PDB file of C-alpha atoms in Angstrom:
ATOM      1  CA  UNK A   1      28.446  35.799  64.295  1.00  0.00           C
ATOM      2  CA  UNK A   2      31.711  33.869  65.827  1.00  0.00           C
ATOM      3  CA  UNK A   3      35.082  35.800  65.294  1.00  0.00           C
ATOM      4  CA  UNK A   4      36.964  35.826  62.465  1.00  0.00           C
ATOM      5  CA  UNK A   5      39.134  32.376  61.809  1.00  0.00           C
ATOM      6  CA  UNK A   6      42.295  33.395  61.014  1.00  0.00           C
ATOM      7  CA  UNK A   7      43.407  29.701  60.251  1.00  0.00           C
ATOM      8  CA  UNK A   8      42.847  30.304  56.637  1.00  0.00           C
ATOM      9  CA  UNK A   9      45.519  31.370  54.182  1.00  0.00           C
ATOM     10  CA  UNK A  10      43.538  33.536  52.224  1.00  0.00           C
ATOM     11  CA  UNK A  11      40.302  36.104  53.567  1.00  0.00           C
ATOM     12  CA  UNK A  12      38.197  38.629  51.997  1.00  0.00           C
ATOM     13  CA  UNK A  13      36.977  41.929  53.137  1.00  0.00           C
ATOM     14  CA  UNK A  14      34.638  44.797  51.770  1.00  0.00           C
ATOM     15  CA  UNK A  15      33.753  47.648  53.345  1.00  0.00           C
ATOM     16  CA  UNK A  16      30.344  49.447  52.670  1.00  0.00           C
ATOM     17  CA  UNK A  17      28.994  53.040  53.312  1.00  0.00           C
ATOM     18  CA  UNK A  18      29.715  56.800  53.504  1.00  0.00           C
ATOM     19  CA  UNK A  19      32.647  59.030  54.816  1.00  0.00           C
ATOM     20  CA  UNK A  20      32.923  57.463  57.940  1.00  0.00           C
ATOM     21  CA  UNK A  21      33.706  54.249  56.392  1.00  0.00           C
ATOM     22  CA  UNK A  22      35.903  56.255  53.757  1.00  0.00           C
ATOM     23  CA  UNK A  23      38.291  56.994  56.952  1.00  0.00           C
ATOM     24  CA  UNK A  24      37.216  60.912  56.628  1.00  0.00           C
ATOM     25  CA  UNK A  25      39.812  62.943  58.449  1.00  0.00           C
ATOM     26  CA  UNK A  26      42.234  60.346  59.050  1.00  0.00           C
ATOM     27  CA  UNK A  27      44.822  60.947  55.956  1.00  0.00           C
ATOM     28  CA  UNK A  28      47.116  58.656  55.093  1.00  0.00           C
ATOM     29  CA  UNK A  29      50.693  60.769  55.161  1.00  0.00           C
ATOM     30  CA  UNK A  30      51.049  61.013  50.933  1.00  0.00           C
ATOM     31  CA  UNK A  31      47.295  62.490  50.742  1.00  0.00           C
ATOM     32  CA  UNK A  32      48.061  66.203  50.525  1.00  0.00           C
ATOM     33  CA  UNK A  33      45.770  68.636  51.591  1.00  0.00           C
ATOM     34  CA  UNK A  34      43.044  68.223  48.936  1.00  0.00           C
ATOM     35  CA  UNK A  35      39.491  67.796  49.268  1.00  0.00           C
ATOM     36  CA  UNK A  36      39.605  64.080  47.571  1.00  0.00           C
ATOM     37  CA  UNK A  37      43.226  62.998  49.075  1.00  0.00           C
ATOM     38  CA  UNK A  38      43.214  59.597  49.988  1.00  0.00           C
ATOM     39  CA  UNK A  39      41.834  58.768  53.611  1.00  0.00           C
ATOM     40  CA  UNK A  40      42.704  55.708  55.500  1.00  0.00           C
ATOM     41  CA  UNK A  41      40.261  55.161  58.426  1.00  0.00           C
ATOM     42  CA  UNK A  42      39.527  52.480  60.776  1.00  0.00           C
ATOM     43  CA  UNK A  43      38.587  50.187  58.334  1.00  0.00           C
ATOM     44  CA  UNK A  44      41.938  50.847  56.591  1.00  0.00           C
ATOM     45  CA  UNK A  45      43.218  50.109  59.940  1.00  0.00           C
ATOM     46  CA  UNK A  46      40.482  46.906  60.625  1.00  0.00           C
ATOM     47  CA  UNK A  47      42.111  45.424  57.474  1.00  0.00           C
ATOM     48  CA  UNK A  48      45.276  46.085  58.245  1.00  0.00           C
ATOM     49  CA  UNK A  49      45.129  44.432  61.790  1.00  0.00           C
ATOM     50  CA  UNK A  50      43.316  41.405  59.794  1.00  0.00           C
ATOM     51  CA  UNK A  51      46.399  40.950  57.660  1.00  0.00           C
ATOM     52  CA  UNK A  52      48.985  40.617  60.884  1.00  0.00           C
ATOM     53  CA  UNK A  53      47.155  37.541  61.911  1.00  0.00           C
ATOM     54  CA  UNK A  54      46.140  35.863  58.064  1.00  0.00           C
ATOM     55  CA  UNK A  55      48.531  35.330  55.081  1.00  0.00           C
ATOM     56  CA  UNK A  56      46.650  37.285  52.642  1.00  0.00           C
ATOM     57  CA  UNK A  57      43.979  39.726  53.646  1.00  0.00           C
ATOM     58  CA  UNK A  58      41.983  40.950  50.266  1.00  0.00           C
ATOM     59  CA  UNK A  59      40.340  44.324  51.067  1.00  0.00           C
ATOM     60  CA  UNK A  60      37.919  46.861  48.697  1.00  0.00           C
ATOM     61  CA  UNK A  61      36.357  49.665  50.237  1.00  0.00           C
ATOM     62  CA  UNK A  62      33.551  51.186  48.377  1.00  0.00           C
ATOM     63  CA  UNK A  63      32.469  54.057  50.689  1.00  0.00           C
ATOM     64  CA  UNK A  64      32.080  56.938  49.236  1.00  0.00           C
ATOM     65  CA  UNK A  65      31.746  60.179  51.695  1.00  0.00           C
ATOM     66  CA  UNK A  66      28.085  62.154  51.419  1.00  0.00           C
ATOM     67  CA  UNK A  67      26.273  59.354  50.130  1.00  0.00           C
ATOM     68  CA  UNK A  68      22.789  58.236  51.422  1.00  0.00           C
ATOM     69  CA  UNK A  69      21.646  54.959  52.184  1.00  0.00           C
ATOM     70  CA  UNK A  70      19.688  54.476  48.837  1.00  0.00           C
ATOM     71  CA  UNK A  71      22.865  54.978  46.753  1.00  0.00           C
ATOM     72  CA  UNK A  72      24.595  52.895  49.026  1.00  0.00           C
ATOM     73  CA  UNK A  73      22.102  49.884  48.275  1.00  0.00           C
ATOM     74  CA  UNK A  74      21.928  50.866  44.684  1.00  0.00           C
ATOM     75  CA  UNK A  75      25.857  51.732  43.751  1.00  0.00           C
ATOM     76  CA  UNK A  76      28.183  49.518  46.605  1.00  0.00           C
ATOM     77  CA  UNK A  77      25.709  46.616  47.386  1.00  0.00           C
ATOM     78  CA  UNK A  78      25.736  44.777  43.854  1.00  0.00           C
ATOM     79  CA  UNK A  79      29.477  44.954  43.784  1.00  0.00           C
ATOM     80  CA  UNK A  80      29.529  43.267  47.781  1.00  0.00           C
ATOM     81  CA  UNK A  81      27.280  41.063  46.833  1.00  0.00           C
ATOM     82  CA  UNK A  82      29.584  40.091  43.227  1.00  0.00           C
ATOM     83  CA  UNK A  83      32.676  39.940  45.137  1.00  0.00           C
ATOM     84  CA  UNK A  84      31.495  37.515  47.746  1.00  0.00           C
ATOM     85  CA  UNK A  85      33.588  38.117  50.815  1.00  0.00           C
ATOM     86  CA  UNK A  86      33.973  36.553  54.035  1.00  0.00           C
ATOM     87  CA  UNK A  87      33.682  39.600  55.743  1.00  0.00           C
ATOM     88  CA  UNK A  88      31.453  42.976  55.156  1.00  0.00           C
ATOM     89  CA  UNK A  89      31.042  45.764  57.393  1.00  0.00           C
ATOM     90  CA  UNK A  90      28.031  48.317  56.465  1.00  0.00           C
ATOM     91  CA  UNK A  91      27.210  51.516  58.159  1.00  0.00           C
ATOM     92  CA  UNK A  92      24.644  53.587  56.272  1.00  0.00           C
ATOM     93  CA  UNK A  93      21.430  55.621  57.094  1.00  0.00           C
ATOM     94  CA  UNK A  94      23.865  58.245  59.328  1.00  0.00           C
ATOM     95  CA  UNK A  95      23.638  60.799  56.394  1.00  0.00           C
ATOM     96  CA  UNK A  96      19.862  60.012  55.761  1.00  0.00           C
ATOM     97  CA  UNK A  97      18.538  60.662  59.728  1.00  0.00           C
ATOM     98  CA  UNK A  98      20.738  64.154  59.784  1.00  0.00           C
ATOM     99  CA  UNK A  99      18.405  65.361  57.446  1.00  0.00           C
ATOM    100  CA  UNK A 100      15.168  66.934  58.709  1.00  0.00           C
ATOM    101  CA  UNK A 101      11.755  65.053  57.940  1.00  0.00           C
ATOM    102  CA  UNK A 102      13.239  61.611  57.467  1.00  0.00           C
ATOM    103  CA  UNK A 103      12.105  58.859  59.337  1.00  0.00           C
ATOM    104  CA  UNK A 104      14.302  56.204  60.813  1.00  0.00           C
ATOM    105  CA  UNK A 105      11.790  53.557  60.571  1.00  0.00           C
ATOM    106  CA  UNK A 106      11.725  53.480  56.445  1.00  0.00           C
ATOM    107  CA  UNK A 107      15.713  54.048  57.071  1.00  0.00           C
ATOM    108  CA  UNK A 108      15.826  50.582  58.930  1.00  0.00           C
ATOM    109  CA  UNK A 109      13.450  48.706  56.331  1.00  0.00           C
ATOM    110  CA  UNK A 110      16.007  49.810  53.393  1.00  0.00           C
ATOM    111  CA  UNK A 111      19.255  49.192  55.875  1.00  0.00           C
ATOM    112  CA  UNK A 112      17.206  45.424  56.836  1.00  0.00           C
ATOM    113  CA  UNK A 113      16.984  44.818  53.126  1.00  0.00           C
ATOM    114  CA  UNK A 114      20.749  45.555  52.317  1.00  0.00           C
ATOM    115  CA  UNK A 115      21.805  43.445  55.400  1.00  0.00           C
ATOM    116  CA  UNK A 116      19.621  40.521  54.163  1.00  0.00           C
ATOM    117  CA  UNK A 117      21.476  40.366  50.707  1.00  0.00           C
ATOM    118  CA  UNK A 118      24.228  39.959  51.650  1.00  0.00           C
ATOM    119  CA  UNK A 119      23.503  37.482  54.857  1.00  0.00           C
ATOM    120  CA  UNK A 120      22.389  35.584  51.885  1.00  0.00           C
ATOM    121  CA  UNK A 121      25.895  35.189  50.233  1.00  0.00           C
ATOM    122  CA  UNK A 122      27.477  33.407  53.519  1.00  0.00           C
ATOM    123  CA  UNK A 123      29.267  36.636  54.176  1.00  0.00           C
ATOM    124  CA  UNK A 124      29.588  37.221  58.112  1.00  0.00           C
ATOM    125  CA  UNK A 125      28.548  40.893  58.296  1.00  0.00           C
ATOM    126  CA  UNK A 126      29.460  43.457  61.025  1.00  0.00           C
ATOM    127  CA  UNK A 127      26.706  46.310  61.393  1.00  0.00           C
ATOM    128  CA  UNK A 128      27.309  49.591  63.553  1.00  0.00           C
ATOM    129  CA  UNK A 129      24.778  51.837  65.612  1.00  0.00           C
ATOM    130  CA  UNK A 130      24.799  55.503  66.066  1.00  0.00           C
ATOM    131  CA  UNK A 131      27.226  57.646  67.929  1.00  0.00           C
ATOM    132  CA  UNK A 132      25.380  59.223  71.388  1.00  0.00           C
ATOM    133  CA  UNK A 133      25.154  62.778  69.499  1.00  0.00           C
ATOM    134  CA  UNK A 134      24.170  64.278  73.309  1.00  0.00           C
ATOM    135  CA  UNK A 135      27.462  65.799  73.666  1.00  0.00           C
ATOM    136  CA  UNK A 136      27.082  67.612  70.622  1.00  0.00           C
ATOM    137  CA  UNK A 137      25.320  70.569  71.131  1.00  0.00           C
ATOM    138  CA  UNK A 138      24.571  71.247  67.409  1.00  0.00           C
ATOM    139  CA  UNK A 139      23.960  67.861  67.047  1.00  0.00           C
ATOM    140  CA  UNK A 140      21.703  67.206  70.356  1.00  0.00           C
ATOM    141  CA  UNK A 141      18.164  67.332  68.723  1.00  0.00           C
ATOM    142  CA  UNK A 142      19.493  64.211  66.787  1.00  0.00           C
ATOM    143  CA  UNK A 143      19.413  62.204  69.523  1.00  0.00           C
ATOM    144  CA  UNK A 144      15.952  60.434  69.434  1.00  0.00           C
ATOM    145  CA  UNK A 145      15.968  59.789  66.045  1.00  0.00           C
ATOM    146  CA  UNK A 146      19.346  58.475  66.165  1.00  0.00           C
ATOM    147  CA  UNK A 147      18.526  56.223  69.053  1.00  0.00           C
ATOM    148  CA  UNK A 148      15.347  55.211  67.475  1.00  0.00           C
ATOM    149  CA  UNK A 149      17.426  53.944  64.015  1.00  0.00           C
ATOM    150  CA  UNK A 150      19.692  51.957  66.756  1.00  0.00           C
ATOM    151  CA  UNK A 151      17.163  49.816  67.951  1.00  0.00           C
ATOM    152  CA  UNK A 152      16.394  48.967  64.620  1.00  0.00           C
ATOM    153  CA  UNK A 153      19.890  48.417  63.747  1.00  0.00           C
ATOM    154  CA  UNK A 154      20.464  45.866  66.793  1.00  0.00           C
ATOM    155  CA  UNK A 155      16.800  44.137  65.924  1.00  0.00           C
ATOM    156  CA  UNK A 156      17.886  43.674  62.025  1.00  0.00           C
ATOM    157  CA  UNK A 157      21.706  42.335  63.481  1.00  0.00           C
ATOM    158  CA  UNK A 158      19.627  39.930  65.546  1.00  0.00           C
ATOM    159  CA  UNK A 159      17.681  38.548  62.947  1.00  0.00           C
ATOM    160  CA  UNK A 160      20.315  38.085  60.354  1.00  0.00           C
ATOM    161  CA  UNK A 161      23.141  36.919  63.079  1.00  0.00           C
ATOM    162  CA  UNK A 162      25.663  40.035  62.438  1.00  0.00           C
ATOM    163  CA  UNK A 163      27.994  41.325  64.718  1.00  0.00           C
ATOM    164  CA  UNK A 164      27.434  44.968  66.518  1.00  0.00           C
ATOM    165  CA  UNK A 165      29.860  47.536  67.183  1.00  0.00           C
ATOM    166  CA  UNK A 166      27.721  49.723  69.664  1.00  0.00           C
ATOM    167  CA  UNK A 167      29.427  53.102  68.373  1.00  0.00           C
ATOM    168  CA  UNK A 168      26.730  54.833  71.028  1.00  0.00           C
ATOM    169  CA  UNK A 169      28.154  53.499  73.969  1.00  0.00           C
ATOM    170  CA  UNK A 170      31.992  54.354  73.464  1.00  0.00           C
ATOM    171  CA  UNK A 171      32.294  56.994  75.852  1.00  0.00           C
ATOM    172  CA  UNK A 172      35.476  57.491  74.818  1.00  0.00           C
ATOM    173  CA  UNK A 173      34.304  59.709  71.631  1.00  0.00           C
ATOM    174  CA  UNK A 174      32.833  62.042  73.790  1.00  0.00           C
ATOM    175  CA  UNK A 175      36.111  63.822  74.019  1.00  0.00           C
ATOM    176  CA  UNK A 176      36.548  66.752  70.963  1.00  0.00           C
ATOM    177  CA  UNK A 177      39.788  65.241  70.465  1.00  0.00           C
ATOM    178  CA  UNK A 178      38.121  62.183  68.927  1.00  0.00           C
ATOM    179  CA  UNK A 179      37.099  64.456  66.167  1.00  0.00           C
ATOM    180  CA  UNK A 180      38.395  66.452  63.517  1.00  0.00           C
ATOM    181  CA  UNK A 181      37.603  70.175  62.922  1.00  0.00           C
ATOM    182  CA  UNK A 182      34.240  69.366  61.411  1.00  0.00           C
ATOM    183  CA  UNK A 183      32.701  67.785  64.535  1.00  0.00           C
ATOM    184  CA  UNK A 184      31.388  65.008  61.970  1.00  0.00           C
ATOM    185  CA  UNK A 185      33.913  63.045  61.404  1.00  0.00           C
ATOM    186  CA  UNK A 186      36.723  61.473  63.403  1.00  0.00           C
ATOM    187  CA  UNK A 187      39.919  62.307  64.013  1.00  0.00           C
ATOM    188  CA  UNK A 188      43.205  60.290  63.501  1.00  0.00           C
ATOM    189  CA  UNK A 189      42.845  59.086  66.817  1.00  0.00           C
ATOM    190  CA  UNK A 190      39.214  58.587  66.642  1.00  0.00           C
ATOM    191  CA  UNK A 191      40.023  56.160  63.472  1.00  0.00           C
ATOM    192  CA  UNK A 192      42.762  54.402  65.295  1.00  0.00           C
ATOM    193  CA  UNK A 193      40.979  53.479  68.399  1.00  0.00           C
ATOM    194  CA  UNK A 194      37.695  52.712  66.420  1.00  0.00           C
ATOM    195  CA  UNK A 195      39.870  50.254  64.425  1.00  0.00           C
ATOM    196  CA  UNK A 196      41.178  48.621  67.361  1.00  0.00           C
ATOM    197  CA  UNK A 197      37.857  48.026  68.777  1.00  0.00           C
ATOM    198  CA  UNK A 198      36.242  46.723  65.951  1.00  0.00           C
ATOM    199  CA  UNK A 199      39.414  44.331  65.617  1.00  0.00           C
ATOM    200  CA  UNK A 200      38.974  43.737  69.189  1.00  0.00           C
ATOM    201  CA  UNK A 201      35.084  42.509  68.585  1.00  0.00           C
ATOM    202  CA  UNK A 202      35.881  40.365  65.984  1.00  0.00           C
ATOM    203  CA  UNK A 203      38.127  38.639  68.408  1.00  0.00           C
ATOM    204  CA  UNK A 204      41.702  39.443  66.929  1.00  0.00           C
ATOM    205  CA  UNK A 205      44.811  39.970  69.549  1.00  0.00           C
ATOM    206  CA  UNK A 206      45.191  43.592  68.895  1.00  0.00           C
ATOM    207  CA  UNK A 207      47.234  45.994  71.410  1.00  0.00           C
ATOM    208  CA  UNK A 208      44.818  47.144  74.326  1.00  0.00           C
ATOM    209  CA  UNK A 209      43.862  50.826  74.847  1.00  0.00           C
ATOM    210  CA  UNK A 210      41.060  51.945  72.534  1.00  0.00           C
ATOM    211  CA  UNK A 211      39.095  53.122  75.328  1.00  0.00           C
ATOM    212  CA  UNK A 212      42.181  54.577  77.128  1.00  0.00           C
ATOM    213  CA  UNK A 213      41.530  57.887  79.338  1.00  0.00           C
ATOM    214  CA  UNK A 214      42.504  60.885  77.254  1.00  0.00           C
ATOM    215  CA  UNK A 215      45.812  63.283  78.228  1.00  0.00           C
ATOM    216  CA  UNK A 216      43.993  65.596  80.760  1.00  0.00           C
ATOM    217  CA  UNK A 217      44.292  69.476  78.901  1.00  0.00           C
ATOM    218  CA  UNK A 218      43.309  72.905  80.140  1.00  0.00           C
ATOM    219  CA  UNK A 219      40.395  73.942  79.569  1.00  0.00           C
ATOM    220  CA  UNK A 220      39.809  76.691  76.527  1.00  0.00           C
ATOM    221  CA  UNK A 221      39.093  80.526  77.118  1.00  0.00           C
ATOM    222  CA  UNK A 222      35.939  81.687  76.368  1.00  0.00           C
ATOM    223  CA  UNK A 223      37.145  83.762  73.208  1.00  0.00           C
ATOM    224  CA  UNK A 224      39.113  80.662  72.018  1.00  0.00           C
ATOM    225  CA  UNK A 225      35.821  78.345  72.114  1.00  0.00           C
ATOM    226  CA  UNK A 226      33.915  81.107  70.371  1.00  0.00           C
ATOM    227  CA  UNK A 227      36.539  81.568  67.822  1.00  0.00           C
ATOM    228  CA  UNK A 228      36.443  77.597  67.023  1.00  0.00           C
ATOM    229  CA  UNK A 229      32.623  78.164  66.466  1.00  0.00           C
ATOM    230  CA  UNK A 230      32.453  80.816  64.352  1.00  0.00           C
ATOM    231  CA  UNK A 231      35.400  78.867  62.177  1.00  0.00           C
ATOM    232  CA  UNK A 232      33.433  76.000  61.988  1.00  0.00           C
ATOM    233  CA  UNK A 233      29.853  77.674  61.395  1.00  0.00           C
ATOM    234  CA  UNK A 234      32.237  79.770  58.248  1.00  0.00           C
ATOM    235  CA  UNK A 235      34.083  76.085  56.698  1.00  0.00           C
ATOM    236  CA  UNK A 236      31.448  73.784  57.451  1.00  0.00           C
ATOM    237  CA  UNK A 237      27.859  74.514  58.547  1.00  0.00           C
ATOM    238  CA  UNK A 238      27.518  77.258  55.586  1.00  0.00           C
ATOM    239  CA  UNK A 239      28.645  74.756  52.604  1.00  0.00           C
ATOM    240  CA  UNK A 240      26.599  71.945  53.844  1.00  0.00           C
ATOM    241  CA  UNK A 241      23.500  73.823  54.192  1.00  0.00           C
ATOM    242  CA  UNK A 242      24.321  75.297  50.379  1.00  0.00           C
ATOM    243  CA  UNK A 243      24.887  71.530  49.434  1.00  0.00           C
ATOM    244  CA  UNK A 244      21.577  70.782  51.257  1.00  0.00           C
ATOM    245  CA  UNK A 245      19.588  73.696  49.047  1.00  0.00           C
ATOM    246  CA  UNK A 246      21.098  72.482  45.870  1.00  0.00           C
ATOM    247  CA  UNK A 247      21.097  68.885  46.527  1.00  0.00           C
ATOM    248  CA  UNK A 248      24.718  68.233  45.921  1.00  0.00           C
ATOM    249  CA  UNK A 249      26.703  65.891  47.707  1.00  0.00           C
ATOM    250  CA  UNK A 250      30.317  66.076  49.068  1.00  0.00           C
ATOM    251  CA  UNK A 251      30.715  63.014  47.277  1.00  0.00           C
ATOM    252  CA  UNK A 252      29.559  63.852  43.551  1.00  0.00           C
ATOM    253  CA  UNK A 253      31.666  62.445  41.299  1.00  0.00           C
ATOM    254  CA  UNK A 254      33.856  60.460  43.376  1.00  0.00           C
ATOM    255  CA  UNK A 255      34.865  57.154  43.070  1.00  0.00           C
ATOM    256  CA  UNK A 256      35.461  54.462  45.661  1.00  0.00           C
ATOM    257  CA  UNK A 257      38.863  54.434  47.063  1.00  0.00           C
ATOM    258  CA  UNK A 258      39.948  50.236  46.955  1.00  0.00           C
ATOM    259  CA  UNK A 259      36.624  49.416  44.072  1.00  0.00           C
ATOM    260  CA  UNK A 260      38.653  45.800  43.698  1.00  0.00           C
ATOM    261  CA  UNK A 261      39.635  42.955  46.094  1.00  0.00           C
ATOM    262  CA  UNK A 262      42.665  43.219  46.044  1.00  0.00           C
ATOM    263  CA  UNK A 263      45.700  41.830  47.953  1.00  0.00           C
ATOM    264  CA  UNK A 264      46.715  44.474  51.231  1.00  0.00           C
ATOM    265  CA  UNK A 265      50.043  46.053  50.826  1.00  0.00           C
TER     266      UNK A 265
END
């Protein structure tokens, strides 16, 4: 896929997926502190750098955190596909190879499938590999599987002439500080450089330093680090193993954030 031509007056963007496309922990500042405040997110932030260099940038976003690739292809993809865009960006099948016993293979056949759809509007489409989870150590054992669903992911993005952004080999979001207190999803910062590289791929003049060095910091103490685990293991890992058991999603009942094309603000 070329870049984006941003000779035209008028351009159209949806965004497709789960929390990480939601912009999940990047708030936007009139949020609040609730579970379902509104998130912004680097594709918040893609769209917003798409409307500094085109007229009128038309942007829905129908991610909707927790939500597996299946109800991705059954609940977002009809609506891409209605809206015809000029530009969608899907990232799904993250939620589905976390889980234990699924295979990345039948992942990629259902992601392939989704891709092809909407190929077949004349939509340019912009797909997105795994992050490296090795620097994660509760994450680690992901790391096959994840790296198995990539290969896929760049094989499908040949075939159908999309556009990759290679999330595993951003170094950069190897640093904690790229992520928010959950260690799942990104932080402010994470969102804002992801954004800029995206932007940057699609071959828009955005400012440079996505993959700028972090601030050095001292190290934590022992106790501290320990601390942080047993906070997270308390607010995280326990409610999404009970979600897991019950087979309830963070993102029952929840409604995409932008459902309509509409003009960016």
């Amino acid at each position: 896929m070329s870049g984006i031509d941003t000779g035209q007056d008028i351009f159209s963007y949806v965004a497709l997926g789960d929390s990480f496309t939601e912009g999940m922990d990047d708030p936007y500042p009139d949020s609040g502190q609730t579970p379902h405040g509104r998130y912004r997110g680097w594709a918040d932030r893609l769209a917003e750098h798409l409307a500094a260099h085109i007229p009128e940038v038309r942007y829905a976003n129908l991610a909707v955190r927790g939500k597996l690739i299946g109800q991705i292809v059954r609940d977002q993809l009809p609506r891409a596909v209605e809206l015809r865009p000029d530009l969608v960006t899907i990232c799904a099948g993250g939620n589905d190879i976390i889980r234990p016993g699924t295979d990345p293979d039948q992942v990629a056949e259902v992601f392939e499938g989704a891709v092809g759809r909407l190929r077949a509007t004349g939509a340019s489409v912009v797909v997105f590999t795994g992050f490296d989870t090795g620097f994660q150590p509760v994450m680690r054992h992901l790391r096959g599987k994840v790296a198995t669903y990539n290969m896929h992911v760049r094989a499908v993005a040949d075939r159908y002439d999309c556009t990759v952004v290679d999330l595993w080999s951003m170094k950069m979001l190897h640093d904690q500080r790229a992520w928010s207190w959950d260690r799942l999803h990104l932080s402010q910062e994470g969102h804002r450089r992801l954004g800029l590289r995206v932007a940057e791929i699609l071959g828009l003049q955005v400012e440079p330093g996505w993959d700028a060095p972090w601030p050095d910091e001292p190290p934590k103490d022992w106790r501290s680090a320990r601390q942080e685990d047993l906070h997270w293991a308390r607010e995280f890992l326990v409610p999404w193993i009970g979600r897991r058991l019950t087979g309830r999603s963070s993102g029952d009942g929840l409604e995409p954030k932008r459902p309509r094309l509409e003009p960016l603000r």
